[in-house]
Amino acid sequence: MFTSNLKECHNRTIELKDVSATVFQLLVDYIYHGTIKLRVEELQDTYEMADMYQLTALFEECSRFLSRTVEVKNCLQVMWLADRHSDQELYTAAKHCAKIHLAQLHQTEEFLNLPLCLLLDIIKDGVPTSQNPTVAIESWINHNKVEREEFSSILQENLKEIGENVHIYLIGKEETRTHSLAVSLHCDEDDAISVSGQNSLCHQITAACKHGGDLYVVGGSIPRRMWKCNMHTMDWERCAPLPRDRLHHTMVSVSSEDAIYSLGGKTLQDTLSNAVIYYTVKDNMWTETSQLDTAVSGAAGVNLGGTIYLLGGEENDMDFFTKPSRLIQCFDTASQKCQIKPYMLPFAGCMHAAVHMDVIFIVAEGDSLVCYNPLLESFTRLRFPEVWSCVPSLWKVASCNGCIYVFRDKCKKGDANTLKFNPATSVVSVIRGIKILLTNWQFVLA
């Protein structure tokens, strides 16, 4: 600017636009002293100015800093920024964060206003199936349907979904121990299941759920306490406790909100609860919201497209004694409102459920596997192999890798305790050879 024949070299006062005084002072200090104290709140501006004024070393350091701090809430903004400055390494880091958290991003303003070229780059790079990339594409198109509908075919053609090395977490007890254990099962596409990790939990686990790759459990000597376990590193971290003690409540992960909901349960005085609270992971905070229509305890709960389906459990009868419930309660996490379906479940009481695409698979003690389609309001019973149908058992179900896994814990040593059902082909596989020492399986989470 000052060495060339530009007008700035003749002026005594120069106005610098698009840069704050604070950031420019940082640049001047860096030029004269060779050091700079990078602050997160000024990092992106410093990055842009370093590139503009050709401070290469500072630009590269800002890029590395941004790569280390990229997260869900800023990944799309950083991706956009890196693309504008042709920073391939930072762009790749931000894109990777975006594609593995697409379910949390697809309703944000940043995603809905994303340029077509950036969206194409995300989806063609391989998006995990669990992130529902098709839903994300539909959200982006519907945000400006008049102008974007023509891009639907090119987006679908470029979409690449990838399977994941999904883990199913089992929580139960060994016969000789009082505290619970969490076992991580690795599910391969070739019908093999292997134990890939184990961790000790406290005793009296009252509720649990899987959120992202982490396991959240509530219970112990103080029933309101909650812990987060990273099943890869086996590190434990205490989270904010629930506002009050509750037993047998239902915990459900809602990944699009990065939140965990707790619904129903019992008080320590054995009274059924209709409370609904949710835990915001990034804020480590519980918030109370509107209540369930009917107080229930021990219900099965799943999240389907932002609506939590609460199935069965226990409810009060006319005399306020508890009875097995056949209710289906739907809690909309967007409007924070609950409604009861006008029809009942085909069975009552204790059950377990898992979501696959737009349907819910449910199992109950001594009953068959049932496919519930909320859109069609229909129930379809599925027959198990003969060896499983003849003995009532407490079964649990999990959905991963595009298949439904059904487990039973009450089986003789050496017997197969796992079925794999592929809804696309209707093929049922009996999985043998899996050695799990746990009894009294409390939770199966995927």
Short mmCIF file of C-alpha atoms in Angstrom, two decimals, residues 31 130 160:
data_model
loop_
_atom_site.label_atom_id
_atom_site.label_comp_id
_atom_site.label_asym_id
_atom_site.label_seq_id
_atom_site.Cartn_x
_atom_site.Cartn_y
_atom_site.Cartn_z
CA ILE A 31 3.89 -6.77 13.29
CA SER A 130 -28.03 -41.72 11.54
CA LYS A 160 -23.65 -40.53 -0.22
#
